[in-house]
mmCIF file with all atom_site columns, C-alpha atoms in Angstrom:
data_model
loop_
_atom_site.group_PDB
_atom_site.id
_atom_site.type_symbol
_atom_site.label_atom_id
_atom_site.label_alt_id
_atom_site.label_comp_id
_atom_site.label_asym_id
_atom_site.label_entity_id
_atom_site.label_seq_id
_atom_site.pdbx_PDB_ins_code
_atom_site.Cartn_x
_atom_site.Cartn_y
_atom_site.Cartn_z
_atom_site.occupancy
_atom_site.B_iso_or_equiv
_atom_site.pdbx_formal_charge
_atom_site.auth_seq_id
_atom_site.auth_comp_id
_atom_site.auth_asym_id
_atom_site.auth_atom_id
_atom_site.pdbx_PDB_model_num
ATOM 1   C CA . MET C 1 1   ? 15.374  -10.550 -49.847 1.00 42.00 ? 375 MET C CA 1
ATOM 2   C CA . LEU C 1 2   ? 18.574  -8.706  -48.979 1.00 39.00 ? 376 LEU C CA 1
ATOM 3   C CA . VAL C 1 3   ? 17.321  -5.588  -50.848 1.00 39.00 ? 377 VAL C CA 1
ATOM 4   C CA . ALA C 1 4   ? 13.985  -5.693  -48.980 1.00 40.00 ? 378 ALA C CA 1
ATOM 5   C CA . THR C 1 5   ? 15.771  -5.971  -45.622 1.00 38.00 ? 379 THR C CA 1
ATOM 6   C CA . ALA C 1 6   ? 18.043  -3.026  -46.482 1.00 39.00 ? 380 ALA C CA 1
ATOM 7   C CA . LEU C 1 7   ? 15.041  -0.968  -47.594 1.00 35.00 ? 381 LEU C CA 1
ATOM 8   C CA . LEU C 1 8   ? 13.196  -1.679  -44.327 1.00 36.00 ? 382 LEU C CA 1
ATOM 9   C CA . ALA C 1 9   ? 16.283  -0.751  -42.300 1.00 38.00 ? 383 ALA C CA 1
ATOM 10  C CA . THR C 1 10  ? 16.601  2.537   -44.218 1.00 37.00 ? 384 THR C CA 1
ATOM 11  C CA . LEU C 1 11  ? 12.923  3.349   -43.632 1.00 34.00 ? 385 LEU C CA 1
ATOM 12  C CA . ALA C 1 12  ? 13.317  2.637   -39.912 1.00 38.00 ? 386 ALA C CA 1
ATOM 13  C CA . VAL C 1 13  ? 16.252  5.078   -39.692 1.00 35.00 ? 387 VAL C CA 1
ATOM 14  C CA . VAL C 1 14  ? 14.308  7.778   -41.565 1.00 34.00 ? 388 VAL C CA 1
ATOM 15  C CA . ALA C 1 15  ? 11.259  7.275   -39.327 1.00 35.00 ? 389 ALA C CA 1
ATOM 16  C CA . ALA C 1 16  ? 13.423  7.477   -36.211 1.00 36.00 ? 390 ALA C CA 1
ATOM 17  C CA . GLN C 1 17  ? 14.904  10.770  -37.401 1.00 36.00 ? 391 GLN C CA 1
ATOM 18  C CA . ASP C 1 18  ? 11.529  12.401  -38.213 1.00 31.00 ? 392 ASP C CA 1
ATOM 19  C CA . PRO C 1 19  ? 8.727   10.719  -36.238 1.00 30.00 ? 393 PRO C CA 1
ATOM 20  C CA . CYS C 1 20  ? 6.191   13.299  -37.401 1.00 30.00 ? 394 CYS C CA 1
ATOM 21  C CA . GLY C 1 21  ? 6.929   12.808  -41.072 1.00 32.00 ? 395 GLY C CA 1
ATOM 22  C CA . PRO C 1 22  ? 7.082   15.527  -43.688 1.00 33.00 ? 396 PRO C CA 1
ATOM 23  C CA . THR C 1 23  ? 3.313   15.986  -43.871 1.00 32.00 ? 397 THR C CA 1
ATOM 24  C CA . SER C 1 24  ? 2.618   16.697  -40.211 1.00 32.00 ? 398 SER C CA 1
ATOM 25  C CA . LYS C 1 25  ? 0.580   19.825  -39.445 1.00 31.00 ? 399 LYS C CA 1
ATOM 26  C CA . PRO C 1 26  ? 0.243   21.788  -36.203 1.00 34.00 ? 400 PRO C CA 1
ATOM 27  C CA . PRO C 1 27  ? -2.945  21.081  -34.240 1.00 39.00 ? 401 PRO C CA 1
ATOM 28  C CA . VAL C 1 28  ? -5.733  23.627  -34.653 1.00 39.00 ? 402 VAL C CA 1
ATOM 29  C CA . SER C 1 29  ? -8.102  22.090  -32.145 1.00 39.00 ? 403 SER C CA 1
ATOM 30  C CA . SER C 1 30  ? -8.493  23.682  -28.750 1.00 39.00 ? 404 SER C CA 1
ATOM 31  C CA . THR C 1 31  ? -7.916  20.972  -26.210 1.00 40.00 ? 405 THR C CA 1
ATOM 32  C CA . THR C 1 32  ? -5.757  20.708  -23.172 1.00 39.00 ? 406 THR C CA 1
ATOM 33  C CA . THR C 1 33  ? -3.718  17.843  -24.672 1.00 39.00 ? 407 THR C CA 1
ATOM 34  C CA . ALA C 1 34  ? -1.019  20.242  -25.849 1.00 42.00 ? 408 ALA C CA 1
ATOM 35  C CA . PRO C 1 35  ? 1.153   21.792  -23.149 1.00 40.00 ? 409 PRO C CA 1
ATOM 36  C CA . PRO C 1 36  ? 0.550   25.483  -22.560 1.00 42.00 ? 410 PRO C CA 1
ATOM 37  C CA . THR C 1 37  ? 2.865   27.751  -24.502 1.00 44.00 ? 411 THR C CA 1
ATOM 38  C CA . SER C 1 38  ? 3.509   31.332  -23.456 1.00 43.00 ? 412 SER C CA 1
ATOM 39  C CA . THR C 1 39  ? 3.689   34.334  -25.685 1.00 44.00 ? 413 THR C CA 1
ATOM 40  C CA . THR C 1 40  ? 6.084   37.218  -25.360 1.00 40.00 ? 414 THR C CA 1
ATOM 41  C CA . ALA C 1 41  ? 3.483   39.695  -26.604 1.00 42.00 ? 415 ALA C CA 1
ATOM 42  C CA . PRO C 1 42  ? 3.362   43.020  -24.781 1.00 45.00 ? 416 PRO C CA 1
ATOM 43  C CA . PRO C 1 43  ? 0.538   43.529  -22.290 1.00 46.00 ? 417 PRO C CA 1
ATOM 44  C CA . PRO C 1 44  ? -2.773  44.136  -24.069 1.00 46.00 ? 418 PRO C CA 1
ATOM 45  C CA . THR C 1 45  ? -4.067  47.649  -24.577 1.00 51.00 ? 419 THR C CA 1
ATOM 46  C CA . GLY C 1 46  ? -7.556  48.908  -25.371 1.00 70.00 ? 420 GLY C CA 1
ATOM 47  C CA . GLY C 1 47  ? -10.601 46.686  -25.089 1.00 91.00 ? 421 GLY C CA 1
ATOM 48  C CA . VAL C 1 48  ? -13.363 46.613  -22.511 1.00 92.00 ? 422 VAL C CA 1
ATOM 49  C CA . ALA C 1 49  ? -13.745 45.105  -19.065 1.00 95.00 ? 423 ALA C CA 1
ATOM 50  C CA . LEU C 1 50  ? -16.701 42.743  -18.666 1.00 96.00 ? 424 LEU C CA 1
ATOM 51  C CA . HIS C 1 51  ? -18.618 42.469  -15.404 1.00 96.00 ? 425 HIS C CA 1
ATOM 52  C CA . PRO C 1 52  ? -21.040 39.816  -14.113 1.00 97.00 ? 426 PRO C CA 1
ATOM 53  C CA . ASN C 1 53  ? -24.639 41.064  -13.849 1.00 93.00 ? 427 ASN C CA 1
ATOM 54  C CA . GLY C 1 54  ? -23.778 44.690  -13.109 1.00 87.00 ? 428 GLY C CA 1
ATOM 55  C CA . GLN C 1 55  ? -21.178 43.872  -10.448 1.00 95.00 ? 429 GLN C CA 1
ATOM 56  C CA . ASN C 1 56  ? -18.719 46.531  -11.611 1.00 95.00 ? 430 ASN C CA 1
ATOM 57  C CA . GLY C 1 57  ? -16.106 45.631  -8.988  1.00 97.00 ? 431 GLY C CA 1
ATOM 58  C CA . TRP C 1 58  ? -15.617 42.193  -10.575 1.00 98.00 ? 432 TRP C CA 1
ATOM 59  C CA . CYS C 1 59  ? -14.159 41.430  -14.010 1.00 98.00 ? 433 CYS C CA 1
ATOM 60  C CA . ILE C 1 60  ? -13.542 38.575  -16.388 1.00 98.00 ? 434 ILE C CA 1
ATOM 61  C CA . ASP C 1 61  ? -9.810  37.959  -16.030 1.00 98.00 ? 435 ASP C CA 1
ATOM 62  C CA . ILE C 1 62  ? -6.975  35.886  -17.485 1.00 98.00 ? 436 ILE C CA 1
ATOM 63  C CA . ALA C 1 63  ? -5.401  33.991  -14.560 1.00 98.00 ? 437 ALA C CA 1
ATOM 64  C CA . GLY C 1 64  ? -2.013  35.432  -13.652 1.00 98.00 ? 438 GLY C CA 1
ATOM 65  C CA . ALA C 1 65  ? -2.063  37.619  -16.793 1.00 97.00 ? 439 ALA C CA 1
ATOM 66  C CA . ASN C 1 66  ? -0.532  34.542  -18.456 1.00 98.00 ? 440 ASN C CA 1
ATOM 67  C CA . TYR C 1 67  ? -1.276  34.867  -22.163 1.00 97.00 ? 441 TYR C CA 1
ATOM 68  C CA . ALA C 1 68  ? -0.782  31.189  -23.005 1.00 98.00 ? 442 ALA C CA 1
ATOM 69  C CA . ASN C 1 69  ? -2.769  28.244  -24.340 1.00 98.00 ? 443 ASN C CA 1
ATOM 70  C CA . GLY C 1 70  ? -4.703  26.592  -21.518 1.00 98.00 ? 444 GLY C CA 1
ATOM 71  C CA . THR C 1 71  ? -4.695  29.498  -19.053 1.00 99.00 ? 445 THR C CA 1
ATOM 72  C CA . PRO C 1 72  ? -7.990  29.595  -17.109 1.00 99.00 ? 446 PRO C CA 1
ATOM 73  C CA . VAL C 1 73  ? -10.482 32.395  -17.740 1.00 99.00 ? 447 VAL C CA 1
ATOM 74  C CA . GLN C 1 74  ? -11.763 33.433  -14.328 1.00 99.00 ? 448 GLN C CA 1
ATOM 75  C CA . LEU C 1 75  ? -13.510 36.071  -12.287 1.00 98.00 ? 449 LEU C CA 1
ATOM 76  C CA . TYR C 1 76  ? -11.301 38.478  -10.354 1.00 98.00 ? 450 TYR C CA 1
ATOM 77  C CA . GLN C 1 77  ? -11.670 41.831  -8.625  1.00 98.00 ? 451 GLN C CA 1
ATOM 78  C CA . CYS C 1 78  ? -11.226 44.555  -11.231 1.00 98.00 ? 452 CYS C CA 1
ATOM 79  C CA . ASN C 1 79  ? -7.706  45.969  -11.256 1.00 97.00 ? 453 ASN C CA 1
ATOM 80  C CA . GLY C 1 80  ? -7.532  47.731  -14.633 1.00 95.00 ? 454 GLY C CA 1
ATOM 81  C CA . THR C 1 81  ? -4.850  45.460  -16.085 1.00 96.00 ? 455 THR C CA 1
ATOM 82  C CA . GLY C 1 82  ? -4.718  44.175  -19.650 1.00 96.00 ? 456 GLY C CA 1
ATOM 83  C CA . ALA C 1 83  ? -5.688  40.727  -18.357 1.00 97.00 ? 457 ALA C CA 1
ATOM 84  C CA . GLN C 1 84  ? -9.184  42.179  -17.927 1.00 97.00 ? 458 GLN C CA 1
ATOM 85  C CA . LYS C 1 85  ? -9.555  43.896  -21.319 1.00 97.00 ? 459 LYS C CA 1
ATOM 86  C CA . PHE C 1 86  ? -11.332 42.165  -24.179 1.00 96.00 ? 460 PHE C CA 1
ATOM 87  C CA . ALA C 1 87  ? -12.082 42.885  -27.801 1.00 93.00 ? 461 ALA C CA 1
ATOM 88  C CA . ILE C 1 88  ? -15.711 41.869  -28.224 1.00 90.00 ? 462 ILE C CA 1
ATOM 89  C CA . GLN C 1 89  ? -18.634 43.497  -29.996 1.00 82.00 ? 463 GLN C CA 1
ATOM 90  C CA . ARG C 1 90  ? -22.378 42.974  -30.037 1.00 83.00 ? 464 ARG C CA 1
ATOM 91  C CA . GLY C 1 91  ? -23.296 40.233  -32.454 1.00 83.00 ? 465 GLY C CA 1
ATOM 92  C CA . ASP C 1 92  ? -21.265 37.332  -33.792 1.00 83.00 ? 466 ASP C CA 1
ATOM 93  C CA . GLY C 1 93  ? -17.483 37.116  -33.571 1.00 88.00 ? 467 GLY C CA 1
ATOM 94  C CA . LYS C 1 94  ? -14.450 36.403  -31.457 1.00 91.00 ? 468 LYS C CA 1
ATOM 95  C CA . PHE C 1 95  ? -14.117 36.943  -27.716 1.00 95.00 ? 469 PHE C CA 1
ATOM 96  C CA . GLN C 1 96  ? -10.473 37.959  -27.717 1.00 96.00 ? 470 GLN C CA 1
ATOM 97  C CA . VAL C 1 97  ? -8.023  39.369  -25.186 1.00 97.00 ? 471 VAL C CA 1
ATOM 98  C CA . ALA C 1 98  ? -7.420  42.899  -26.478 1.00 96.00 ? 472 ALA C CA 1
ATOM 99  C CA . GLY C 1 99  ? -4.105  43.354  -28.247 1.00 95.00 ? 473 GLY C CA 1
ATOM 100 C CA . THR C 1 100 ? -3.263  39.633  -28.406 1.00 96.00 ? 474 THR C CA 1
ATOM 101 C CA . ASN C 1 101 ? -3.982  36.641  -30.615 1.00 96.00 ? 475 ASN C CA 1
ATOM 102 C CA . PHE C 1 102 ? -5.609  34.748  -27.726 1.00 98.00 ? 476 PHE C CA 1
ATOM 103 C CA . CYS C 1 103 ? -9.328  33.991  -27.520 1.00 97.00 ? 477 CYS C CA 1
ATOM 104 C CA . VAL C 1 104 ? -11.711 32.702  -24.878 1.00 98.00 ? 478 VAL C CA 1
ATOM 105 C CA . ASP C 1 105 ? -12.175 29.033  -25.780 1.00 98.00 ? 479 ASP C CA 1
ATOM 106 C CA . ALA C 1 106 ? -14.759 26.509  -24.529 1.00 98.00 ? 480 ALA C CA 1
ATOM 107 C CA . GLY C 1 107 ? -12.856 23.410  -25.681 1.00 97.00 ? 481 GLY C CA 1
ATOM 108 C CA . VAL C 1 108 ? -13.884 20.686  -28.093 1.00 95.00 ? 482 VAL C CA 1
ATOM 109 C CA . ASN C 1 109 ? -17.475 19.430  -27.617 1.00 95.00 ? 483 ASN C CA 1
ATOM 110 C CA . PRO C 1 110 ? -18.408 21.872  -24.843 1.00 98.00 ? 484 PRO C CA 1
ATOM 111 C CA . GLY C 1 111 ? -21.363 21.152  -22.581 1.00 97.00 ? 485 GLY C CA 1
ATOM 112 C CA . ASN C 1 112 ? -22.782 22.262  -19.243 1.00 98.00 ? 486 ASN C CA 1
ATOM 113 C CA . GLY C 1 113 ? -19.891 22.951  -16.898 1.00 98.00 ? 487 GLY C CA 1
ATOM 114 C CA . SER C 1 114 ? -17.124 23.084  -19.518 1.00 98.00 ? 488 SER C CA 1
ATOM 115 C CA . LYS C 1 115 ? -14.474 25.415  -18.097 1.00 98.00 ? 489 LYS C CA 1
ATOM 116 C CA . LEU C 1 116 ? -13.173 28.272  -20.214 1.00 99.00 ? 490 LEU C CA 1
ATOM 117 C CA . HIS C 1 117 ? -9.524  28.671  -21.147 1.00 98.00 ? 491 HIS C CA 1
ATOM 118 C CA . LEU C 1 118 ? -7.411  30.974  -23.205 1.00 98.00 ? 492 LEU C CA 1
ATOM 119 C CA . TRP C 1 119 ? -6.264  29.597  -26.550 1.00 98.00 ? 493 TRP C CA 1
ATOM 120 C CA . GLN C 1 120 ? -4.602  30.956  -29.645 1.00 98.00 ? 494 GLN C CA 1
ATOM 121 C CA . CYS C 1 121 ? -7.323  32.352  -31.924 1.00 97.00 ? 495 CYS C CA 1
ATOM 122 C CA . TYR C 1 122 ? -8.243  30.322  -35.001 1.00 96.00 ? 496 TYR C CA 1
ATOM 123 C CA . GLN C 1 123 ? -10.663 31.679  -37.585 1.00 92.00 ? 497 GLN C CA 1
ATOM 124 C CA . GLY C 1 124 ? -13.966 29.767  -37.627 1.00 90.00 ? 498 GLY C CA 1
ATOM 125 C CA . LEU C 1 125 ? -13.194 27.444  -34.700 1.00 95.00 ? 499 LEU C CA 1
ATOM 126 C CA . PRO C 1 126 ? -16.643 26.683  -33.163 1.00 96.00 ? 500 PRO C CA 1
ATOM 127 C CA . GLN C 1 127 ? -15.451 26.783  -29.542 1.00 97.00 ? 501 GLN C CA 1
ATOM 128 C CA . GLN C 1 128 ? -14.180 30.337  -30.155 1.00 97.00 ? 502 GLN C CA 1
ATOM 129 C CA . GLN C 1 129 ? -17.231 31.754  -31.948 1.00 96.00 ? 503 GLN C CA 1
ATOM 130 C CA . TRP C 1 130 ? -19.296 33.847  -29.550 1.00 96.00 ? 504 TRP C CA 1
ATOM 131 C CA . TYR C 1 131 ? -22.431 35.948  -29.894 1.00 94.00 ? 505 TYR C CA 1
ATOM 132 C CA . TRP C 1 132 ? -23.005 38.881  -27.519 1.00 91.00 ? 506 TRP C CA 1
ATOM 133 C CA . THR C 1 133 ? -26.778 39.218  -27.380 1.00 91.00 ? 507 THR C CA 1
ATOM 134 C CA . ASN C 1 134 ? -28.926 42.301  -26.883 1.00 88.00 ? 508 ASN C CA 1
ATOM 135 C CA . ASP C 1 135 ? -30.008 40.923  -23.483 1.00 91.00 ? 509 ASP C CA 1
ATOM 136 C CA . ASN C 1 136 ? -26.340 40.900  -22.339 1.00 94.00 ? 510 ASN C CA 1
ATOM 137 C CA . ARG C 1 137 ? -25.538 37.206  -22.674 1.00 96.00 ? 511 ARG C CA 1
ATOM 138 C CA . ILE C 1 138 ? -22.367 35.959  -24.322 1.00 96.00 ? 512 ILE C CA 1
ATOM 139 C CA . ALA C 1 139 ? -23.243 32.694  -26.062 1.00 96.00 ? 513 ALA C CA 1
ATOM 140 C CA . LEU C 1 140 ? -21.323 30.177  -28.140 1.00 97.00 ? 514 LEU C CA 1
ATOM 141 C CA . THR C 1 141 ? -22.713 30.722  -31.630 1.00 95.00 ? 515 THR C CA 1
ATOM 142 C CA . GLY C 1 142 ? -25.336 28.110  -32.522 1.00 94.00 ? 516 GLY C CA 1
ATOM 143 C CA . GLN C 1 143 ? -24.652 25.883  -29.504 1.00 96.00 ? 517 GLN C CA 1
ATOM 144 C CA . GLY C 1 144 ? -27.202 27.049  -26.917 1.00 97.00 ? 518 GLY C CA 1
ATOM 145 C CA . LEU C 1 145 ? -24.452 27.534  -24.315 1.00 98.00 ? 519 LEU C CA 1
ATOM 146 C CA . CYS C 1 146 ? -23.747 30.813  -22.523 1.00 98.00 ? 520 CYS C CA 1
ATOM 147 C CA . LEU C 1 147 ? -20.799 32.227  -20.616 1.00 98.00 ? 521 LEU C CA 1
ATOM 148 C CA . ASP C 1 148 ? -21.715 31.425  -17.019 1.00 98.00 ? 522 ASP C CA 1
ATOM 149 C CA . LEU C 1 149 ? -20.481 32.414  -13.557 1.00 98.00 ? 523 LEU C CA 1
ATOM 150 C CA . PRO C 1 150 ? -20.427 29.118  -11.591 1.00 98.00 ? 524 PRO C CA 1
ATOM 151 C CA . SER C 1 151 ? -22.855 29.240  -8.666  1.00 95.00 ? 525 SER C CA 1
ATOM 152 C CA . GLY C 1 152 ? -23.007 33.026  -9.073  1.00 96.00 ? 526 GLY C CA 1
ATOM 153 C CA . SER C 1 153 ? -19.940 33.152  -6.828  1.00 96.00 ? 527 SER C CA 1
ATOM 154 C CA . LEU C 1 154 ? -18.162 36.514  -6.734  1.00 97.00 ? 528 LEU C CA 1
ATOM 155 C CA . SER C 1 155 ? -14.754 35.233  -5.680  1.00 97.00 ? 529 SER C CA 1
ATOM 156 C CA . ASN C 1 156 ? -11.234 35.652  -7.000  1.00 98.00 ? 530 ASN C CA 1
ATOM 157 C CA . GLY C 1 157 ? -10.231 32.695  -9.164  1.00 98.00 ? 531 GLY C CA 1
ATOM 158 C CA . ASN C 1 158 ? -13.748 31.368  -9.853  1.00 98.00 ? 532 ASN C CA 1
ATOM 159 C CA . GLN C 1 159 ? -13.110 29.769  -13.270 1.00 98.00 ? 533 GLN C CA 1
ATOM 160 C CA . LEU C 1 160 ? -15.831 30.652  -15.767 1.00 99.00 ? 534 LEU C CA 1
ATOM 161 C CA . GLN C 1 161 ? -17.783 27.995  -17.641 1.00 99.00 ? 535 GLN C CA 1
ATOM 162 C CA . VAL C 1 162 ? -20.477 27.551  -20.251 1.00 98.00 ? 536 VAL C CA 1
ATOM 163 C CA . TRP C 1 163 ? -23.990 26.421  -19.344 1.00 98.00 ? 537 TRP C CA 1
ATOM 164 C CA . GLN C 1 164 ? -27.227 26.013  -21.234 1.00 98.00 ? 538 GLN C CA 1
ATOM 165 C CA . CYS C 1 165 ? -28.593 29.485  -21.936 1.00 97.00 ? 539 CYS C CA 1
ATOM 166 C CA . ALA C 1 166 ? -31.665 30.196  -19.817 1.00 95.00 ? 540 ALA C CA 1
ATOM 167 C CA . THR C 1 167 ? -33.833 33.291  -19.603 1.00 91.00 ? 541 THR C CA 1
ATOM 168 C CA . GLY C 1 168 ? -33.683 34.691  -16.081 1.00 91.00 ? 542 GLY C CA 1
ATOM 169 C CA . ASN C 1 169 ? -30.336 33.066  -15.217 1.00 96.00 ? 543 ASN C CA 1
ATOM 170 C CA . THR C 1 170 ? -28.470 36.065  -13.804 1.00 96.00 ? 544 THR C CA 1
ATOM 171 C CA . ASN C 1 171 ? -25.204 34.064  -13.775 1.00 98.00 ? 545 ASN C CA 1
ATOM 172 C CA . GLN C 1 172 ? -25.219 34.553  -17.562 1.00 98.00 ? 546 GLN C CA 1
ATOM 173 C CA . VAL C 1 173 ? -25.676 38.335  -17.708 1.00 97.00 ? 547 VAL C CA 1
ATOM 174 C CA . TRP C 1 174 ? -22.580 40.445  -18.505 1.00 96.00 ? 548 TRP C CA 1
ATOM 175 C CA . SER C 1 175 ? -22.021 44.180  -18.870 1.00 93.00 ? 549 SER C CA 1
ATOM 176 C CA . ASN C 1 176 ? -19.158 46.435  -19.876 1.00 90.00 ? 550 ASN C CA 1
#
């Protein structure tokens, strides 16, 4: 009994020293449960600006040029900064801030109205897999949800969302 008590006390001390245990892994899911973490990466270079439905004075933008997990992806008047430059190509792939390892992310289990955030890019993560269609929609691959400008509002800080893809919905048309 004395040996069992000593063993339990030793295990309690070890657990208190390393609450995560030796087999813990970093999260790879894009949720807002983890606090935002900033990167010290230089400002992005290259890439393209994306505009809502031919409105070339407005751009998809990273709020405050803050390249960090959880930063809102919004609409903002075009200003030519790296916060408005994206690496994206027609077809299937990532929707990434040019020159960084941050992607546009729709969160776990996205649905109508899910707000878009920036998140570290992870290969094959469904909420980061986008398809830029020939009719100028940017859709989450295989999910029937498109990048959407809420209420069609051209205003600084309007946080972008996903919404069910619909033919004729001009809030889902993007150009570069």
